[in-house]
Coordinates of C-alpha atoms and ligand atoms in Angstrom, one line a residue:
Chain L
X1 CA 8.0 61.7 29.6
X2 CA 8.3 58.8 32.2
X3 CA 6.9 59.2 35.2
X4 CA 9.1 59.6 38.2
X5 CA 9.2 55.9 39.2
X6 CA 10.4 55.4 42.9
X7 CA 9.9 52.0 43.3
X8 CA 12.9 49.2 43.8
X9 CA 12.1 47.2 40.1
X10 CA 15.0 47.2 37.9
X11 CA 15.5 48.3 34.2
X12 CA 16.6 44.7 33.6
X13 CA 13.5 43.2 35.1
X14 CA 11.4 45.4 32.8
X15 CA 13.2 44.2 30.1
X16 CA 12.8 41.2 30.9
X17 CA 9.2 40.8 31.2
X18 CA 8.9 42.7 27.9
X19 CA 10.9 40.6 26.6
X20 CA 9.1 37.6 27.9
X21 CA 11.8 36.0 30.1
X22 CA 10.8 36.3 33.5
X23 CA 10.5 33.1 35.3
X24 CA 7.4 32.0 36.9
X25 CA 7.8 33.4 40.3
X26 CA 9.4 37.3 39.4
X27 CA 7.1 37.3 36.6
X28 CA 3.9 36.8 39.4
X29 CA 5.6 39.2 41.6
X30 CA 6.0 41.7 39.4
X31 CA 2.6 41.5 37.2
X32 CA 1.6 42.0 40.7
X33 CA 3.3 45.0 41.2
X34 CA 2.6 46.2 37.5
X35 CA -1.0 46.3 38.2
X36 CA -0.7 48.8 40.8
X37 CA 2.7 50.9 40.0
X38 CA 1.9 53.5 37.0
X39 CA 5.8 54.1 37.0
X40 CA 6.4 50.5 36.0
X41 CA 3.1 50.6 33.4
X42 CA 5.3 53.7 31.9
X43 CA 8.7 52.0 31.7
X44 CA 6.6 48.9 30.4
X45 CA 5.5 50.2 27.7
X46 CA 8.5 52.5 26.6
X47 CA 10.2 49.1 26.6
X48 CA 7.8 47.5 24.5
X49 CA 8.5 50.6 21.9
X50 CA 11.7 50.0 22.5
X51 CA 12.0 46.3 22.1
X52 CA 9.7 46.4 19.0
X53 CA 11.6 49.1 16.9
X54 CA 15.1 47.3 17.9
X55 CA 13.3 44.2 16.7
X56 CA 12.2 45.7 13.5
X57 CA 15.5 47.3 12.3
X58 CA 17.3 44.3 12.9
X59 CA 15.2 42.4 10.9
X60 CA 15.5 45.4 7.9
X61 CA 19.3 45.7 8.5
X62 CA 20.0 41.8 8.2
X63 CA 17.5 42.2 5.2
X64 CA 19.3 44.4 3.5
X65 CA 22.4 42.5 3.5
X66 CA 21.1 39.5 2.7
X67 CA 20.2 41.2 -0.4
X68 CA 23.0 40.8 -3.3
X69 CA 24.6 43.7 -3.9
X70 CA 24.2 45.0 -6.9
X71 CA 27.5 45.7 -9.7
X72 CA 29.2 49.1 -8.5
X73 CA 32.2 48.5 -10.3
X74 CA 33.6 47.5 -14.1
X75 CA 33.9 43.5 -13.6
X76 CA 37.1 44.0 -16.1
X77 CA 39.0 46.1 -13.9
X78 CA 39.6 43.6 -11.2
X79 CA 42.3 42.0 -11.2
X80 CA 43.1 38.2 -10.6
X81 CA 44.3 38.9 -7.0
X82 CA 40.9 40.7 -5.7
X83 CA 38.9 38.2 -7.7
X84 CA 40.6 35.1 -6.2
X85 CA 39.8 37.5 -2.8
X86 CA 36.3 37.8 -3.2
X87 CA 35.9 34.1 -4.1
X88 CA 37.8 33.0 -1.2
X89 CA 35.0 35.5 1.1
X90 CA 32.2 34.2 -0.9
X91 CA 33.2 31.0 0.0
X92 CA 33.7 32.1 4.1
X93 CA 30.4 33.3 4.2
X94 CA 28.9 30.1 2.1
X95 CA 30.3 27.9 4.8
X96 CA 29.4 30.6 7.6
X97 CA 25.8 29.9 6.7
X98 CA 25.3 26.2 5.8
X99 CA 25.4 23.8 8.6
X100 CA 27.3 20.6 8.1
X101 CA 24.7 18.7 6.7
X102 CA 24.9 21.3 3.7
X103 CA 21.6 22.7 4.2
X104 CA 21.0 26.9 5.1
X105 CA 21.5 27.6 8.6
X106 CA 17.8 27.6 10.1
X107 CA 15.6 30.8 10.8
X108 CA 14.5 31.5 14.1
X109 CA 10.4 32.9 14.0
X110 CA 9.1 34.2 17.5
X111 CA 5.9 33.9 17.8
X112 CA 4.5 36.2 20.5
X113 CA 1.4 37.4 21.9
X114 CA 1.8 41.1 22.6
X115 CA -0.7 44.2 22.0
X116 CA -3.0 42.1 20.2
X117 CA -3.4 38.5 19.2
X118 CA -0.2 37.5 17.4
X119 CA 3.0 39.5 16.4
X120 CA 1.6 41.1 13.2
X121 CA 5.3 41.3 12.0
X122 CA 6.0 37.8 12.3
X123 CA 8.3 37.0 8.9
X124 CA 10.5 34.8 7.5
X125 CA 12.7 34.0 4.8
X126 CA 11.8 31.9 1.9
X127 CA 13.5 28.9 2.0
X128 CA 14.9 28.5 4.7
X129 CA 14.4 26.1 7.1
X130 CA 12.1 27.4 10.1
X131 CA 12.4 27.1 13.7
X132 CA 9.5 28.3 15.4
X133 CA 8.9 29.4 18.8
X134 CA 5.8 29.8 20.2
X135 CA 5.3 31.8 23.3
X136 CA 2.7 30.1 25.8
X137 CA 2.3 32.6 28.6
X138 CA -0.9 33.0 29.5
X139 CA -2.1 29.8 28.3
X140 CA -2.9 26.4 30.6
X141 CA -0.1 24.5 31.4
X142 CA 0.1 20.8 29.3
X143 CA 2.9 18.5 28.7
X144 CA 2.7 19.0 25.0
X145 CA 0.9 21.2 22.3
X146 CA 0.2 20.7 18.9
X147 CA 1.7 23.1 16.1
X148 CA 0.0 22.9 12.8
X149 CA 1.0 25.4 9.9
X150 CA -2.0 26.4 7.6
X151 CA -2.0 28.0 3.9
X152 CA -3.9 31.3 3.6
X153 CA -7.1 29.6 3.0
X154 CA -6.9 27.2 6.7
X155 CA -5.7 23.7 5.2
X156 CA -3.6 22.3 7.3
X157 CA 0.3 21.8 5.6
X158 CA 1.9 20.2 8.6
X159 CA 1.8 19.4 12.2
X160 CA 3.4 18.0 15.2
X161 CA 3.6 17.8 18.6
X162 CA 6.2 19.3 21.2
X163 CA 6.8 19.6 24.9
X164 CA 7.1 23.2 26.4
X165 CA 10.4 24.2 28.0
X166 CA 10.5 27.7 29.8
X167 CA 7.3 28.4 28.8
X168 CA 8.2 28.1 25.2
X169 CA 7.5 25.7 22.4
X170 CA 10.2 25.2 19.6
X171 CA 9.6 23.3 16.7
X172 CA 11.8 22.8 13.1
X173 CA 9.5 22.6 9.9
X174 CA 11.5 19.5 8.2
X175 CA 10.2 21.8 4.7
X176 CA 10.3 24.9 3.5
X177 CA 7.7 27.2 2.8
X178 CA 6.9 29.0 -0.8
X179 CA 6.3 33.0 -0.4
X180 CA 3.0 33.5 0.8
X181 CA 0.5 33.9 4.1
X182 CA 0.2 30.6 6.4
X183 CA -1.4 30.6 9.9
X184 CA 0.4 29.0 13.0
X185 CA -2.1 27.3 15.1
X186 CA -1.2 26.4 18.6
X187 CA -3.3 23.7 20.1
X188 CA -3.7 21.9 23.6
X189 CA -5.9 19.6 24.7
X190 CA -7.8 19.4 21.6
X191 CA -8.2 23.3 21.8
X192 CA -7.2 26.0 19.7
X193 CA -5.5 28.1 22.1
X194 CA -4.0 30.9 19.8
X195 CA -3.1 31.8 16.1
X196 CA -0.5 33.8 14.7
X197 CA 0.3 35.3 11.3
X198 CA 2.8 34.2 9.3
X199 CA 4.3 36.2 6.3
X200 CA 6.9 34.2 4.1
X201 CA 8.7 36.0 1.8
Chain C
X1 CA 17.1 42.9 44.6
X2 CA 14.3 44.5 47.0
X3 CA 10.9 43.4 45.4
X4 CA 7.9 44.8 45.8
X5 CA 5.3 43.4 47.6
X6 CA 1.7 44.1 48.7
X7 CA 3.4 45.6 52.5
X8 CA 5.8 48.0 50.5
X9 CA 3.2 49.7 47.7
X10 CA 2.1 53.2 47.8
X11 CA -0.1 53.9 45.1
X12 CA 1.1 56.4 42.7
X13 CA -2.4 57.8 41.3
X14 CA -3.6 58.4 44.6
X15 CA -2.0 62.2 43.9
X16 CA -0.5 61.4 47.5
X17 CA 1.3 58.4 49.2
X18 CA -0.8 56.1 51.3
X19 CA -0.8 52.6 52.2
X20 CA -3.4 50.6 51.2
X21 CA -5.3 48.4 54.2
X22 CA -5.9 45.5 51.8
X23 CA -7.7 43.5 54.7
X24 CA -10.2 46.5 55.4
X25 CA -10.4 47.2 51.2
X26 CA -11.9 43.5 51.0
X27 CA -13.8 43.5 54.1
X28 CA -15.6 46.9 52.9
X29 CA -15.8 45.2 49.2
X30 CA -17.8 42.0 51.2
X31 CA -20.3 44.6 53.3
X32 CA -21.0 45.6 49.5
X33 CA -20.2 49.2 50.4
X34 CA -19.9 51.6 47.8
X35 CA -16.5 53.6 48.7
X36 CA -14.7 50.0 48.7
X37 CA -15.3 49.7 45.3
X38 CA -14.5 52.7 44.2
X39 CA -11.4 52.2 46.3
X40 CA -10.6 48.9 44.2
X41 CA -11.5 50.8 41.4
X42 CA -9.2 53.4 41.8
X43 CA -5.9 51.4 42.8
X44 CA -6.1 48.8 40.0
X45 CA -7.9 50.7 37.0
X46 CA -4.5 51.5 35.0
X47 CA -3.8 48.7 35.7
X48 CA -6.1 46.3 34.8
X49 CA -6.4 48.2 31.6
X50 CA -2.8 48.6 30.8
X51 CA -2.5 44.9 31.2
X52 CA -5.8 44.5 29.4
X53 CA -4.7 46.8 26.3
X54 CA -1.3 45.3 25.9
X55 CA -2.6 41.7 25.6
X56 CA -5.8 42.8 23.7
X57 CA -5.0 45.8 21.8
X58 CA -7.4 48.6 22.8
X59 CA -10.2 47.3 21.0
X60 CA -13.6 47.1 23.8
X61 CA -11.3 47.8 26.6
X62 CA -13.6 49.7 28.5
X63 CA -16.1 46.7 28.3
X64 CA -13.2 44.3 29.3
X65 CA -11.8 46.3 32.0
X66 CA -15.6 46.6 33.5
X67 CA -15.9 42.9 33.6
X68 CA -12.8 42.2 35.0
X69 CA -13.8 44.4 37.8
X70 CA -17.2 42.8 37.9
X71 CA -15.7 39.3 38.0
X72 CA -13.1 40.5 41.2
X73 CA -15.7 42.2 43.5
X74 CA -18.2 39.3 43.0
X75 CA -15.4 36.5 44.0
X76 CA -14.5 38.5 46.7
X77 CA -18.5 38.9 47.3
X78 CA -18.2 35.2 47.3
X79 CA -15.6 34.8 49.6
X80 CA -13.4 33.6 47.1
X81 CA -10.5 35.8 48.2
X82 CA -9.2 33.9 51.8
X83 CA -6.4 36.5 52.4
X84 CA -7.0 39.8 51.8
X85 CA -3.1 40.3 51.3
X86 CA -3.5 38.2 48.0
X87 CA -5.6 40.7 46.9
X88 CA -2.7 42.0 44.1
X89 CA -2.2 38.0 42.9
X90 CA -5.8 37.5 42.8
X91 CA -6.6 40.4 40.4
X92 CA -4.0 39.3 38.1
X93 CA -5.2 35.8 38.0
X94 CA -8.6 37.2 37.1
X95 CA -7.0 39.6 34.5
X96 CA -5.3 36.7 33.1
X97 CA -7.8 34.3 32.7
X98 CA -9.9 37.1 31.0
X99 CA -7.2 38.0 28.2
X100 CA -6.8 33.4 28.1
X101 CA -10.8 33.8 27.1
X102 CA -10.6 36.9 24.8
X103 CA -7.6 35.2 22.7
X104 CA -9.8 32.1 23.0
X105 CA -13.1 33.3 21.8
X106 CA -11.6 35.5 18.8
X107 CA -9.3 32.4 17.6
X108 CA -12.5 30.4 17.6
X109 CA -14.6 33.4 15.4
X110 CA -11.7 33.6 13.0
X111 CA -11.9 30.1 12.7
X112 CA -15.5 30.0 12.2
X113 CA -15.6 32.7 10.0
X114 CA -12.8 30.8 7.7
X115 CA -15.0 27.9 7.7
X116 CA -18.0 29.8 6.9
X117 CA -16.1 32.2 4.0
X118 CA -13.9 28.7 2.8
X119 CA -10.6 30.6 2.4
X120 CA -11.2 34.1 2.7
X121 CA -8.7 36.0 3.3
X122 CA -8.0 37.1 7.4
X123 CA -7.8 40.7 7.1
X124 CA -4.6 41.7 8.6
X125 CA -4.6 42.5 12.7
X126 CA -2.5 45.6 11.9
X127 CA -5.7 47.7 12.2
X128 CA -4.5 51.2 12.8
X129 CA -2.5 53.2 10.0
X130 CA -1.4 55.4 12.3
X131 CA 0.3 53.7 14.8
X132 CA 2.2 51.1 12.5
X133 CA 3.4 54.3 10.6
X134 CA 4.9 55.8 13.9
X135 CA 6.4 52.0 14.6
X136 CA 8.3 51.9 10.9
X137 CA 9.6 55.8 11.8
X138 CA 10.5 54.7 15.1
X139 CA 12.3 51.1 13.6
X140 CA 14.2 53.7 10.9
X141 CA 15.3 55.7 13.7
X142 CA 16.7 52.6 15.1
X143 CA 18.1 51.8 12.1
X144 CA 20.2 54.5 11.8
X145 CA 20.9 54.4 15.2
X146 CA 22.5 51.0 14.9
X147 CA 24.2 51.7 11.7
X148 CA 26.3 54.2 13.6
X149 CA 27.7 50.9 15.8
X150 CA 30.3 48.8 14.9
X151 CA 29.0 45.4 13.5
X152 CA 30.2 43.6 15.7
X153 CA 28.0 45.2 18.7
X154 CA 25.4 44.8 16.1
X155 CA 25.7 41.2 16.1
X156 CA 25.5 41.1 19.8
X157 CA 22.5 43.3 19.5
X158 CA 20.9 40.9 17.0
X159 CA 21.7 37.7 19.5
X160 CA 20.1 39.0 22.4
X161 CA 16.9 41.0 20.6
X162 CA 15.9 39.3 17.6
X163 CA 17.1 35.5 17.7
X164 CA 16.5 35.7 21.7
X165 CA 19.7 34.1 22.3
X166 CA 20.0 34.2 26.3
X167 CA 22.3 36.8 27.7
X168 CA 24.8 33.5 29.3
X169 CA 25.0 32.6 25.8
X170 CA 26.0 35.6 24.0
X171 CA 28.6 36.6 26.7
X172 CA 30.5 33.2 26.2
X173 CA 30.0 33.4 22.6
X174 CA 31.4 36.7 22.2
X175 CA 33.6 36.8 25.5
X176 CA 32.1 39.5 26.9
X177 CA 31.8 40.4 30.2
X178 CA 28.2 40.8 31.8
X179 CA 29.3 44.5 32.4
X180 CA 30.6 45.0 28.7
X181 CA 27.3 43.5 27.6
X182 CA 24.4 45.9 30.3
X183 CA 27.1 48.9 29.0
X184 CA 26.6 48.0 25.0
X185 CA 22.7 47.8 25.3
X186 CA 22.8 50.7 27.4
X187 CA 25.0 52.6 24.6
X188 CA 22.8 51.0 22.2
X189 CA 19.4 52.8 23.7
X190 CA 20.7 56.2 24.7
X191 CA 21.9 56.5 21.2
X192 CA 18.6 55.6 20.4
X193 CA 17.2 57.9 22.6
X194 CA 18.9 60.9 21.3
X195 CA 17.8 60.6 18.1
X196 CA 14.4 59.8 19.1
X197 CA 14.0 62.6 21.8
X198 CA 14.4 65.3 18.3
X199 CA 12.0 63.3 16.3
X200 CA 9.3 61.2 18.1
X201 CA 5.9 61.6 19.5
X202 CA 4.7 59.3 21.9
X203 CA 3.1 56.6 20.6
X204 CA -0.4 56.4 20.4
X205 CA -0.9 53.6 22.0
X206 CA 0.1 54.9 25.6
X207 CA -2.1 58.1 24.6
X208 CA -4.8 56.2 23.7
X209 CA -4.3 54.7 27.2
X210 CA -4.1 57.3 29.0
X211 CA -7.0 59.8 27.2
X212 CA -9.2 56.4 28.0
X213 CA -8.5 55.7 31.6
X214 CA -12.2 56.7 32.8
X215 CA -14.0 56.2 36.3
X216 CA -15.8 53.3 37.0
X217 CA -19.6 53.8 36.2
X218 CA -22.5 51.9 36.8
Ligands
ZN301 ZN1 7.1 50.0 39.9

């Protein structure tokens, strides 16, 4: 049960800042007020449940139908008419998904520091092409990190620099990656600054 | 909107509402009197270690939360802390620069200890059974919540929560209104909440906050 809460902070500013998109100045004033309101610690963290179980079932939901479905039906029964359908949706969908340059639309990864070092559910399809995002709260200010993707056992695959915008760094792998474990490292300065998991499958 | 500020805050686990005199907190904190710690203690414990564990995880937190506390009353000691009304933004830059150094330090071990093992494996951060199991019941509740949408809210859903599509975006995109969209997520987490209210503990992370949120000692 939440505590009564009788202060003026909205349910769209806690959602907010859970989901990391406060802007500088709100997100001081109310990490301010978050230190010293147990209402808003409360409505903070049943966010964050909130946020993280919407997050997963998404990602299981557009899973599943990703997944080819498997033959419910005699292939011989259809006729001409539904098959010259279902080719003409396949083909919707084909399009739907392939940018113009005829390669799989791109994956969006968050990569986000919450309860714990990195996002231990950080996942991705294999195959397709990656854009990753990088949260940097809590880290110094620079004009650009580094991104470096590393196998299982730490070598370095690839790397490149970017400049933060909105306290975020996005980067495109130009390859794919295999199934497996790989390590996003986020550097600055010549620092490490933070690691996150990253499961391909 | 009608922000908080320092002037406004009546501090909820005071059991009663009072105002805090931040100047006469800091100036007691300075003389190195005892009650003005305990005072500091008592107004930003939760929260220090709410912060603390949802950055961190709940591993040490006592030891963290202590030298965060530490680390404040010495600057203030110090005279680090000009206006006492700053008080709030100063303890959150301290907080903040602790959990930069945690992350920092255990990057830096892991790396270490990659180095030293050549391509061990890095055990997985998901460190407690107990609370990813009530996470996946939790994410199948959802689930089933948002199979009972149509896919089309769904989609919106998806935009907004898992490809972090800015709300802006999504509204043109979909041509919604900025009321149709608040109502859908709205919808989206009573539904949500209905289900969960029959079937869901709370998670053991807040209890695990909550059982450990201890005095002070010295
Ligand atoms: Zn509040």
């Amino acid at each position: 049960m939440l505590r009564d809460c009788k202060c003026s902070v909205s349910e769209e500013t806690v959602e907010r800042y859970c989901l990391g998109r406060l802007e500088s100045e709100e997100l001081e004033r109310f990490e301010e007020h978050l230190l010293v309101c147990p209402g808003c610690q409360d409505r903070v963290a049943a966010s964050d449940e909130y946020i993280a179980a919407m997050k997963l079932a998404l990602r299981d939901i557009r899973a599943r139908q990703a997944k080819p479905a498997g033959p419910r039906w005699n292939p011989l029964r259809w006729t001409p008419l539904l098959a010259a359908g279902v080719a003409a949706a396949a083909l919707a969908v084909f399009v739907h998904f392939r940018s113009p340059a005829g390669d799989p639309a791109p994956h969006m990864v968050s990569l986000r520091a919450i309860r714990g070092f990195e996002d231990p559910a950080a996942a991705a399809p294999a195959g397709a092409l990656l854009v990753l995002k990088a949260d940097l709260s809590e880290l110094p200010e620079m004009p650009s990190y580094r991104i470096a993707i590393a196998d299982q056992g730490g070598a370095i695959l690839w790397q490149a620099s970017g400049t933060p915008e909105q306290g975020q760094l996005t980067v495109t792998l130009p390859r794919k990656l295999a199934p497996g474990r790989y390590w996003v490292r986020l550097l600055g300065g010549g620092n490490l600054l933070r690691e996150f998991g990253l499961k391909v499958e | 909107m009608n922000e908080p500020t320092a002037e406004n805050y009546e501090p909820e686990n005071s059991g009663h509402s009072q105002r805090v005199d931040w100047t006469g907190l800091v100036n007691r904190i300075q003389a190195g009197d005892p009650e003005g710690m305990e005072e500091l203690y008592r107004v930003f414990s939760r929260g220090v270690r709410f912060y603390l564990c949802r950055q961190l995880g709940p591993q040490e937190l006592d030891d963290k939360v202590h030298d965060t506390f530490v680390i404040v009353v010495q600057a203030i000691q110090r005279g680090e802390l000009r206006e006492a009304e700053r008080l709030m933004g100063f303890v959150r830059t301290v907080v903040r620069r602790q959990v930069a150094a945690f992350i920092d330090q255990a990057v830096q071990a892991r790396r270490e200890r990659q180095d030293v093992e050549s391509g061990a494996h890095v055990p997985d951060r998901r460190e407690n059974p107990e609370q990813y199991a009530i996470e996946r019941q939790r994410a199948e509740l959802m689930r089933q919540a948002l199979e009972g949408i149509s896919r089309r809210d769904r989609e919106i859903l998806t935009r907004f929560y898992l490809l972090e599509q800015p709300q802006e975006q999504i509204c043109a995109e979909m041509r919604l209104s900025e009321t149709q969209f608040r109502l859908l997520k709205s919808r989206a987490k009573a539904r949500f909440g209905q289900l969960g209210k029959k079937r869901l503990s709370r998670s053991s992370l807040m209890s695990f906050f909550l059982r450990t949120n201890t005095v002070l000692e010295h």
